[in-house]
Amino acid sequence: MPKVIEWVGVKESDIVWKYPSEEITWGDVLIVHEYEAAVFFRDGKAYDVFKAGRHVLTTANLPLLTKILSKIAGYDKVPFRASIFFISLKQFQGKFGAQGQTKELAPLKFFGSFWFRAEDPNLFVNEVVGGQGVYTTENLQNFLRGYLNEKLIDTLSQYSLADVYGKLDETSLLVKNVLFDAFSRIGLELIDLKFEGIDTTPEWRDRLFYIRTGVSAAEVLRMQTVEKTAESLSKSPGAAVGAGIAVIPPLFQQPAAPAQAMVICPKCGFQNPQTAKFCNNCGAPLQIAPGINCPKCGTLNPAGARFCINCGNQLQSINKCPQCKADVQPGARFCPNCGAKLM
Ligand SMILES: [Zn+2]
Ligand SMILES: [Zn+2]
Ligand SMILES: [Zn+2]
């Protein structure tokens, strides 16, 4: 009495199912539903693949397996042993997530989703289901997560942190291509892959700031070593040197302005060249320094002189304009510089 071989009670999430019996009789009826494939597997190798339909099993529609079985005399009269794997051809979603590192050995944590479907059921059974003994959907999801993680760790290690962080869209497209090939090799089509999270350590996030500006990772590491050395020096007892040293990447160091003495306008604060007689901004006289007439002999003394250069008479203390701070002669009513009323 021929039996019916069929994947019954298939759930939406089911990807693979192994028919429980391995004893097959010629004449058994194999029913394959839409979006399914049935693969015959024996001694570690996949043979004939059946697509959707109702198939009465004969030597004619099992040519690959028949070739193997034909070594046994009378093989077409007695039951034979084989595993039958049912594979869903629908699209499925898987999750990935792992820790790896970039080209410059920055730690990377990442996770996301991927979408796939069985493209080559024979290859898929050979490489994964039968080949790896992954008979259940749960085991298969675990296997694929591990497989994808491993390939991702491998691939991302060839990219820099700036590539992964700054150009994730571009990078994931390149990564996707690599993984597409990896999935092809096990009979699957990788339909899509999306990173939902990618991160590194806070330390490397800081470094990324410099790396993005074009400083090499090696250079950033070197600078941080200097910084740490300076820090530990400043913390060690009695060490004054190194305290408060800020390590600035060379990129950000402004070229030192040529040393040049400037004359600050007493009126508006504008920095004028030392030779300027008048403020280039407001026109106020800059070389003020009015002399002081000695009240006794009338000799004109240099501004700031405390005693008359002629008679030695003590000159009165010099007043300063409260508004522009220019020196003004004692007794002056108005500032000769800005005109402010003094008394
Ligand atoms: Zn001025
Ligand atoms: Zn003044
Ligand atoms: Zn003034």
mmCIF file of C-alpha atoms and ligand atoms in Angstrom:
data_model
loop_
_atom_site.group_PDB
_atom_site.id
_atom_site.type_symbol
_atom_site.label_atom_id
_atom_site.label_comp_id
_atom_site.label_asym_id
_atom_site.label_seq_id
_atom_site.Cartn_x
_atom_site.Cartn_y
_atom_site.Cartn_z
ATOM 1 C CA MET A 1 0.000 0.000 0.000
ATOM 2 C CA PRO A 2 1.701 3.181 -1.147
ATOM 3 C CA LYS A 3 1.889 5.961 1.417
ATOM 4 C CA VAL A 4 1.529 9.703 0.975
ATOM 5 C CA ILE A 5 4.603 11.764 1.821
ATOM 6 C CA GLU A 6 3.657 15.365 2.552
ATOM 7 C CA TRP A 7 4.694 18.305 4.733
ATOM 8 C CA VAL A 8 1.625 18.748 6.912
ATOM 9 C CA GLY A 9 0.903 21.469 9.441
ATOM 10 C CA VAL A 10 3.432 23.877 8.010
ATOM 11 C CA LYS A 11 3.688 27.079 10.047
ATOM 12 C CA GLU A 12 4.447 30.476 8.546
ATOM 13 C CA SER A 13 7.909 30.499 10.135
ATOM 14 C CA ASP A 14 8.885 26.964 9.073
ATOM 15 C CA ILE A 15 11.823 26.837 6.704
ATOM 16 C CA VAL A 16 12.817 23.188 6.786
ATOM 17 C CA TRP A 17 11.247 19.877 7.767
ATOM 18 C CA LYS A 18 12.595 16.350 7.689
ATOM 19 C CA TYR A 19 10.131 13.641 6.782
ATOM 20 C CA PRO A 20 10.178 11.347 9.865
ATOM 21 C CA SER A 21 10.528 8.034 8.013
ATOM 22 C CA GLU A 22 13.567 7.098 5.949
ATOM 23 C CA GLU A 23 12.015 4.036 4.398
ATOM 24 C CA ILE A 24 10.599 4.827 0.982
ATOM 25 C CA THR A 25 8.699 2.446 -1.240
ATOM 26 C CA TRP A 26 8.486 2.753 -4.994
ATOM 27 C CA GLY A 27 5.004 3.954 -5.774
ATOM 28 C CA ASP A 28 4.728 6.163 -2.695
ATOM 29 C CA VAL A 29 3.052 9.473 -3.466
ATOM 30 C CA LEU A 30 5.059 12.611 -2.779
ATOM 31 C CA ILE A 31 2.995 15.782 -2.491
ATOM 32 C CA VAL A 32 4.903 19.058 -2.708
ATOM 33 C CA HIS A 33 2.917 22.256 -2.078
ATOM 34 C CA GLU A 34 3.394 25.650 -3.654
ATOM 35 C CA TYR A 35 6.549 27.412 -2.400
ATOM 36 C CA GLU A 36 8.054 24.105 -1.328
ATOM 37 C CA ALA A 37 10.734 21.788 -2.615
ATOM 38 C CA ALA A 38 11.436 18.212 -1.551
ATOM 39 C CA VAL A 39 15.015 16.997 -1.658
ATOM 40 C CA PHE A 40 16.139 13.373 -1.459
ATOM 41 C CA PHE A 41 19.260 12.912 0.624
ATOM 42 C CA ARG A 42 21.332 9.808 1.202
ATOM 43 C CA ASP A 43 24.797 9.068 2.612
ATOM 44 C CA GLY A 44 25.581 12.733 3.102
ATOM 45 C CA LYS A 45 24.586 13.879 -0.353
ATOM 46 C CA ALA A 46 21.544 15.554 -1.913
ATOM 47 C CA TYR A 47 20.043 13.979 -5.010
ATOM 48 C CA ASP A 48 16.761 14.566 -6.765
ATOM 49 C CA VAL A 49 14.696 17.693 -6.111
ATOM 50 C CA PHE A 50 10.916 17.791 -6.532
ATOM 51 C CA LYS A 51 8.974 20.932 -7.179
ATOM 52 C CA ALA A 52 5.312 21.647 -6.431
ATOM 53 C CA GLY A 53 2.988 18.832 -7.548
ATOM 54 C CA ARG A 54 1.877 15.269 -6.898
ATOM 55 C CA HIS A 55 4.603 12.773 -7.730
ATOM 56 C CA VAL A 56 4.377 8.970 -7.752
ATOM 57 C CA LEU A 57 7.928 7.889 -6.965
ATOM 58 C CA THR A 58 9.482 5.774 -9.718
ATOM 59 C CA THR A 59 12.999 5.141 -10.989
ATOM 60 C CA ALA A 60 12.101 7.559 -13.783
ATOM 61 C CA ASN A 61 11.543 10.618 -11.635
ATOM 62 C CA LEU A 62 14.396 9.765 -9.228
ATOM 63 C CA PRO A 63 17.177 9.427 -11.798
ATOM 64 C CA LEU A 64 20.061 10.618 -9.612
ATOM 65 C CA LEU A 65 19.166 8.416 -6.659
ATOM 66 C CA THR A 66 18.362 5.482 -8.960
ATOM 67 C CA LYS A 67 21.892 5.644 -10.334
ATOM 68 C CA ILE A 68 23.265 5.073 -6.836
ATOM 69 C CA LEU A 69 20.673 2.450 -5.862
ATOM 70 C CA SER A 70 21.113 0.500 -9.095
ATOM 71 C CA LYS A 71 24.337 -1.001 -7.734
ATOM 72 C CA ILE A 72 22.126 -3.206 -5.567
ATOM 73 C CA ALA A 73 20.451 -6.114 -7.376
ATOM 74 C CA GLY A 74 16.645 -5.908 -7.401
ATOM 75 C CA TYR A 75 16.737 -2.383 -6.005
ATOM 76 C CA ASP A 76 13.603 -1.430 -7.978
ATOM 77 C CA LYS A 77 11.484 -4.105 -6.266
ATOM 78 C CA VAL A 78 12.247 -3.371 -2.600
ATOM 79 C CA PRO A 79 11.917 -0.260 -0.396
ATOM 80 C CA PHE A 80 14.983 1.936 -0.223
ATOM 81 C CA ARG A 81 16.380 4.235 2.429
ATOM 82 C CA ALA A 82 16.670 7.989 1.970
ATOM 83 C CA SER A 83 15.925 11.153 3.893
ATOM 84 C CA ILE A 84 13.432 13.574 2.426
ATOM 85 C CA PHE A 85 13.840 17.234 3.337
ATOM 86 C CA PHE A 86 11.050 19.683 2.657
ATOM 87 C CA ILE A 87 12.299 23.195 2.108
ATOM 88 C CA SER A 88 10.129 26.315 2.094
ATOM 89 C CA LEU A 89 10.903 28.596 -0.833
ATOM 90 C CA LYS A 90 9.298 31.635 0.787
ATOM 91 C CA GLN A 91 11.198 34.685 1.966
ATOM 92 C CA PHE A 92 12.305 34.676 5.600
ATOM 93 C CA GLN A 93 13.767 37.189 7.998
ATOM 94 C CA GLY A 94 16.708 36.468 10.243
ATOM 95 C CA LYS A 95 18.497 38.484 12.884
ATOM 96 C CA PHE A 96 22.199 39.019 13.280
ATOM 97 C CA GLY A 97 24.334 40.655 15.934
ATOM 98 C CA ALA A 98 27.919 40.250 16.995
ATOM 99 C CA GLN A 99 31.060 41.981 18.115
ATOM 100 C CA GLY A 100 33.957 42.497 15.780
ATOM 101 C CA GLN A 101 36.536 45.097 15.013
ATOM 102 C CA THR A 102 37.521 47.475 12.279
ATOM 103 C CA LYS A 103 40.713 47.649 10.257
ATOM 104 C CA GLU A 104 42.351 49.750 12.984
ATOM 105 C CA LEU A 105 41.141 47.231 15.629
ATOM 106 C CA ALA A 106 38.399 49.482 16.971
ATOM 107 C CA PRO A 107 35.812 47.269 18.686
ATOM 108 C CA LEU A 108 32.524 47.115 16.822
ATOM 109 C CA LYS A 109 29.131 46.015 18.065
ATOM 110 C CA PHE A 110 26.481 45.598 15.451
ATOM 111 C CA PHE A 111 23.074 44.071 14.914
ATOM 112 C CA GLY A 112 20.380 44.033 12.307
ATOM 113 C CA SER A 113 18.080 41.971 10.112
ATOM 114 C CA PHE A 114 18.512 40.043 6.919
ATOM 115 C CA TRP A 115 16.075 38.548 4.451
ATOM 116 C CA PHE A 116 16.715 35.384 2.506
ATOM 117 C CA ARG A 117 15.129 32.525 0.609
ATOM 118 C CA ALA A 118 16.201 29.121 -0.632
ATOM 119 C CA GLU A 119 17.332 29.522 -4.197
ATOM 120 C CA ASP A 120 19.010 26.203 -4.885
ATOM 121 C CA PRO A 121 17.359 23.517 -2.673
ATOM 122 C CA ASN A 122 19.851 20.825 -3.710
ATOM 123 C CA LEU A 123 22.867 22.982 -2.804
ATOM 124 C CA PHE A 124 21.132 24.217 0.359
ATOM 125 C CA VAL A 125 20.505 20.634 1.550
ATOM 126 C CA ASN A 126 24.024 19.587 0.607
ATOM 127 C CA GLU A 127 25.740 22.492 2.349
ATOM 128 C CA VAL A 128 23.475 23.183 5.299
ATOM 129 C CA VAL A 129 20.468 20.979 6.018
ATOM 130 C CA GLY A 130 21.890 17.531 5.345
ATOM 131 C CA GLY A 131 25.505 18.585 5.257
ATOM 132 C CA GLN A 132 25.467 20.288 8.671
ATOM 133 C CA GLY A 133 22.643 18.275 10.177
ATOM 134 C CA VAL A 134 20.463 21.368 10.534
ATOM 135 C CA TYR A 135 17.036 19.794 10.339
ATOM 136 C CA THR A 136 14.854 22.247 12.216
ATOM 137 C CA THR A 137 13.893 25.841 11.503
ATOM 138 C CA GLU A 138 15.232 26.934 14.883
ATOM 139 C CA ASN A 139 18.588 25.265 14.280
ATOM 140 C CA LEU A 140 18.681 26.723 10.813
ATOM 141 C CA GLN A 141 18.049 30.262 12.088
ATOM 142 C CA ASN A 142 20.850 29.780 14.611
ATOM 143 C CA PHE A 143 23.145 28.422 11.940
ATOM 144 C CA LEU A 144 22.423 31.319 9.582
ATOM 145 C CA ARG A 145 22.894 33.908 12.317
ATOM 146 C CA GLY A 146 26.286 32.430 13.123
ATOM 147 C CA TYR A 147 27.186 32.136 9.452
ATOM 148 C CA LEU A 148 26.223 35.740 8.753
ATOM 149 C CA ASN A 149 27.919 37.064 11.899
ATOM 150 C CA GLU A 150 31.127 35.284 10.989
ATOM 151 C CA LYS A 151 31.096 36.715 7.452
ATOM 152 C CA LEU A 152 30.238 40.178 8.770
ATOM 153 C CA ILE A 153 33.046 40.136 11.341
ATOM 154 C CA ASP A 154 35.376 39.064 8.569
ATOM 155 C CA THR A 155 34.203 41.686 6.097
ATOM 156 C CA LEU A 156 33.943 44.624 8.498
ATOM 157 C CA SER A 157 37.503 44.010 9.684
ATOM 158 C CA GLN A 158 38.596 45.230 6.249
ATOM 159 C CA TYR A 159 36.906 48.596 6.722
ATOM 160 C CA SER A 160 37.939 51.589 8.792
ATOM 161 C CA LEU A 161 35.851 52.983 11.612
ATOM 162 C CA ALA A 162 35.179 56.075 9.518
ATOM 163 C CA ASP A 163 33.877 53.886 6.678
ATOM 164 C CA VAL A 164 31.594 51.956 8.986
ATOM 165 C CA TYR A 165 30.354 55.013 10.879
ATOM 166 C CA GLY A 166 30.472 57.773 8.371
ATOM 167 C CA LYS A 167 29.513 55.853 5.252
ATOM 168 C CA LEU A 168 27.350 53.047 6.624
ATOM 169 C CA ASP A 169 24.978 53.090 3.640
ATOM 170 C CA GLU A 170 27.845 52.797 1.207
ATOM 171 C CA THR A 171 29.678 50.258 3.323
ATOM 172 C CA SER A 172 26.661 48.061 3.949
ATOM 173 C CA LEU A 173 26.076 47.922 0.221
ATOM 174 C CA LEU A 174 29.614 46.605 -0.289
ATOM 175 C CA VAL A 175 29.198 44.242 2.642
ATOM 176 C CA LYS A 176 25.905 43.035 1.189
ATOM 177 C CA ASN A 177 27.631 42.089 -2.049
ATOM 178 C CA VAL A 178 30.187 40.016 -0.204
ATOM 179 C CA LEU A 179 27.471 38.300 1.826
ATOM 180 C CA PHE A 180 25.332 37.745 -1.232
ATOM 181 C CA ASP A 181 28.106 35.553 -2.604
ATOM 182 C CA ALA A 182 28.525 33.801 0.732
ATOM 183 C CA PHE A 183 24.811 32.979 0.779
ATOM 184 C CA SER A 184 24.898 31.826 -2.850
ATOM 185 C CA ARG A 185 27.509 29.281 -1.890
ATOM 186 C CA ILE A 186 25.042 27.597 0.450
ATOM 187 C CA GLY A 187 22.091 27.736 -1.942
ATOM 188 C CA LEU A 188 20.413 30.812 -0.482
ATOM 189 C CA GLU A 189 19.611 34.167 -1.928
ATOM 190 C CA LEU A 190 20.365 37.057 0.410
ATOM 191 C CA ILE A 191 17.570 39.445 -0.481
ATOM 192 C CA ASP A 192 18.477 42.266 1.850
ATOM 193 C CA LEU A 193 20.506 43.129 4.899
ATOM 194 C CA LYS A 194 20.062 46.103 7.193
ATOM 195 C CA PHE A 195 22.192 47.318 10.059
ATOM 196 C CA GLU A 196 19.881 48.495 12.833
ATOM 197 C CA GLY A 197 22.633 49.400 15.232
ATOM 198 C CA ILE A 198 26.364 49.790 15.062
ATOM 199 C CA ASP A 199 28.584 51.132 17.788
ATOM 200 C CA THR A 200 32.078 51.193 19.175
ATOM 201 C CA THR A 201 33.467 52.098 22.600
ATOM 202 C CA PRO A 202 33.166 55.720 23.886
ATOM 203 C CA GLU A 203 36.941 55.961 23.630
ATOM 204 C CA TRP A 204 36.865 55.125 19.926
ATOM 205 C CA ARG A 205 33.899 57.398 19.349
ATOM 206 C CA ASP A 206 36.122 60.271 20.531
ATOM 207 C CA ARG A 207 38.946 59.096 18.311
ATOM 208 C CA LEU A 208 36.572 58.930 15.379
ATOM 209 C CA PHE A 209 36.205 62.703 15.596
ATOM 210 C CA TYR A 210 39.878 63.086 14.735
ATOM 211 C CA ILE A 211 39.960 60.174 12.315
ATOM 212 C CA ARG A 212 37.165 61.800 10.322
ATOM 213 C CA THR A 213 39.209 64.940 9.884
ATOM 214 C CA GLY A 214 41.910 62.922 8.182
ATOM 215 C CA VAL A 215 44.227 62.149 11.080
ATOM 216 C CA SER A 216 45.221 58.509 10.860
ATOM 217 C CA ALA A 217 44.097 56.124 13.585
ATOM 218 C CA ALA A 218 47.737 55.422 14.400
ATOM 219 C CA GLU A 219 48.351 59.138 14.877
ATOM 220 C CA VAL A 220 45.315 59.500 17.139
ATOM 221 C CA LEU A 221 46.530 56.576 19.227
ATOM 222 C CA ARG A 222 49.985 58.122 19.457
ATOM 223 C CA MET A 223 48.509 61.437 20.610
ATOM 224 C CA GLN A 224 46.394 59.695 23.220
ATOM 225 C CA THR A 225 49.445 57.881 24.517
ATOM 226 C CA VAL A 226 51.169 61.249 24.955
ATOM 227 C CA GLU A 227 48.048 62.570 26.650
ATOM 228 C CA LYS A 228 47.923 59.632 29.042
ATOM 229 C CA THR A 229 51.617 59.917 29.805
ATOM 230 C CA ALA A 230 51.145 63.597 30.551
ATOM 231 C CA GLU A 231 48.163 62.766 32.741
ATOM 232 C CA SER A 232 50.021 60.160 34.741
ATOM 233 C CA LEU A 233 53.006 62.491 35.078
ATOM 234 C CA SER A 234 50.811 65.227 36.452
ATOM 235 C CA LYS A 235 49.267 62.774 38.918
ATOM 236 C CA SER A 236 52.534 61.318 40.152
ATOM 237 C CA PRO A 237 53.800 63.006 43.329
ATOM 238 C CA GLY A 238 56.031 66.012 42.848
ATOM 239 C CA ALA A 239 55.595 66.096 39.126
ATOM 240 C CA ALA A 240 54.787 69.558 37.961
ATOM 241 C CA VAL A 241 55.820 68.983 34.396
ATOM 242 C CA GLY A 242 53.082 67.716 32.197
ATOM 243 C CA ALA A 243 50.245 69.044 34.302
ATOM 244 C CA GLY A 244 47.522 70.481 32.194
ATOM 245 C CA ILE A 245 49.118 69.561 28.912
ATOM 246 C CA ALA A 246 46.493 69.474 26.250
ATOM 247 C CA VAL A 247 47.400 67.392 23.285
ATOM 248 C CA ILE A 248 46.134 69.092 20.190
ATOM 249 C CA PRO A 249 46.290 67.243 16.915
ATOM 250 C CA PRO A 250 48.696 68.962 14.549
ATOM 251 C CA LEU A 251 45.852 69.578 12.154
ATOM 252 C CA PHE A 252 44.197 72.018 14.503
ATOM 253 C CA GLN A 253 47.315 73.925 15.456
ATOM 254 C CA GLN A 254 47.019 77.454 14.090
ATOM 255 C CA PRO A 255 50.196 78.765 12.561
ATOM 256 C CA ALA A 256 51.704 81.126 15.117
ATOM 257 C CA ALA A 257 51.051 84.748 14.198
ATOM 258 C CA PRO A 258 54.281 86.679 13.689
ATOM 259 C CA ALA A 259 55.137 88.529 16.864
ATOM 260 C CA GLN A 260 54.253 92.160 16.397
ATOM 261 C CA ALA A 261 53.752 94.818 19.001
ATOM 262 C CA MET A 262 50.446 96.545 18.620
ATOM 263 C CA VAL A 263 49.214 99.863 19.892
ATOM 264 C CA ILE A 264 45.782 99.655 21.352
ATOM 265 C CA CYS A 265 43.638 102.697 20.667
ATOM 266 C CA PRO A 266 42.712 104.222 24.000
ATOM 267 C CA LYS A 267 39.374 105.269 22.589
ATOM 268 C CA CYS A 268 37.984 102.283 20.772
ATOM 269 C CA GLY A 269 40.369 99.448 21.619
ATOM 270 C CA PHE A 270 41.375 98.767 18.033
ATOM 271 C CA GLN A 271 44.804 97.181 17.597
ATOM 272 C CA ASN A 272 46.932 99.464 15.467
ATOM 273 C CA PRO A 273 50.414 98.929 14.055
ATOM 274 C CA GLN A 274 53.050 100.253 16.371
ATOM 275 C CA THR A 275 53.968 103.019 13.945
ATOM 276 C CA ALA A 276 50.459 104.419 13.632
ATOM 277 C CA LYS A 277 50.019 107.972 14.856
ATOM 278 C CA PHE A 278 46.278 107.836 14.656
ATOM 279 C CA CYS A 279 43.873 105.007 15.211
ATOM 280 C CA ASN A 280 43.128 103.235 11.958
ATOM 281 C CA ASN A 281 39.625 102.636 13.145
ATOM 282 C CA CYS A 282 38.398 105.805 14.842
ATOM 283 C CA GLY A 283 41.113 108.261 14.023
ATOM 284 C CA ALA A 284 41.916 109.090 17.657
ATOM 285 C CA PRO A 285 45.511 110.185 18.195
ATOM 286 C CA LEU A 286 47.601 107.279 19.416
ATOM 287 C CA GLN A 287 50.970 108.826 20.243
ATOM 288 C CA ILE A 288 49.564 111.038 22.874
ATOM 289 C CA ALA A 289 51.945 111.133 25.793
ATOM 290 C CA PRO A 290 51.575 114.861 26.254
ATOM 291 C CA GLY A 291 54.413 116.391 28.177
ATOM 292 C CA ILE A 292 53.977 118.044 31.503
ATOM 293 C CA ASN A 293 54.852 121.675 31.917
ATOM 294 C CA CYS A 294 56.626 122.276 35.154
ATOM 295 C CA PRO A 295 54.465 124.636 37.134
ATOM 296 C CA LYS A 296 57.621 126.275 38.572
ATOM 297 C CA CYS A 297 59.929 126.799 35.614
ATOM 298 C CA GLY A 298 57.657 126.045 32.772
ATOM 299 C CA THR A 299 59.905 123.393 31.287
ATOM 300 C CA LEU A 300 58.099 120.774 29.253
ATOM 301 C CA ASN A 301 58.722 117.446 30.919
ATOM 302 C CA PRO A 302 58.064 114.035 29.361
ATOM 303 C CA ALA A 303 54.761 112.482 30.238
ATOM 304 C CA GLY A 304 54.963 110.469 33.405
ATOM 305 C CA ALA A 305 57.921 112.411 34.816
ATOM 306 C CA ARG A 306 57.641 112.870 38.547
ATOM 307 C CA PHE A 307 60.266 115.566 38.793
ATOM 308 C CA CYS A 308 61.061 118.414 36.450
ATOM 309 C CA ILE A 309 64.128 117.677 34.346
ATOM 310 C CA ASN A 310 65.124 121.329 34.670
ATOM 311 C CA CYS A 311 64.483 122.419 38.240
ATOM 312 C CA GLY A 312 63.817 119.181 39.995
ATOM 313 C CA ASN A 313 60.513 120.472 41.180
ATOM 314 C CA GLN A 314 58.106 117.722 42.003
ATOM 315 C CA LEU A 315 55.601 117.545 39.283
ATOM 316 C CA GLN A 316 52.058 116.906 40.288
ATOM 317 C CA SER A 317 50.784 113.427 39.955
ATOM 318 C CA ILE A 318 49.556 112.754 36.526
ATOM 319 C CA ASN A 319 45.866 112.374 36.029
ATOM 320 C CA LYS A 320 44.270 109.951 33.716
ATOM 321 C CA CYS A 321 41.151 110.593 31.711
ATOM 322 C CA PRO A 322 38.446 108.449 33.310
ATOM 323 C CA GLN A 323 36.999 107.795 29.895
ATOM 324 C CA CYS A 324 39.928 106.944 27.636
ATOM 325 C CA LYS A 325 42.700 106.583 30.236
ATOM 326 C CA ALA A 326 44.952 108.992 28.391
ATOM 327 C CA ASP A 327 47.402 110.957 30.517
ATOM 328 C CA VAL A 328 46.218 114.479 31.096
ATOM 329 C CA GLN A 329 48.050 117.403 32.549
ATOM 330 C CA PRO A 330 47.128 118.423 36.026
ATOM 331 C CA GLY A 331 44.563 121.136 35.984
ATOM 332 C CA ALA A 332 43.277 120.322 32.514
ATOM 333 C CA ARG A 333 39.519 120.724 32.222
ATOM 334 C CA PHE A 334 39.093 118.564 29.188
ATOM 335 C CA CYS A 335 40.889 115.442 27.977
ATOM 336 C CA PRO A 336 43.150 116.411 25.073
ATOM 337 C CA ASN A 337 42.568 113.011 23.579
ATOM 338 C CA CYS A 338 38.847 112.419 23.691
ATOM 339 C CA GLY A 339 37.477 115.714 24.924
ATOM 340 C CA ALA A 340 35.817 114.307 28.010
ATOM 341 C CA LYS A 341 35.103 116.814 30.718
ATOM 342 C CA LEU A 342 37.511 116.206 33.581
ATOM 343 C CA MET A 343 36.324 118.521 36.312
HETATM 344 ZN ZN ZN B 1 40.414 104.370 18.272
HETATM 345 ZN ZN ZN B 2 40.001 110.978 27.327
HETATM 346 ZN ZN ZN B 3 39.239 109.839 25.415
#
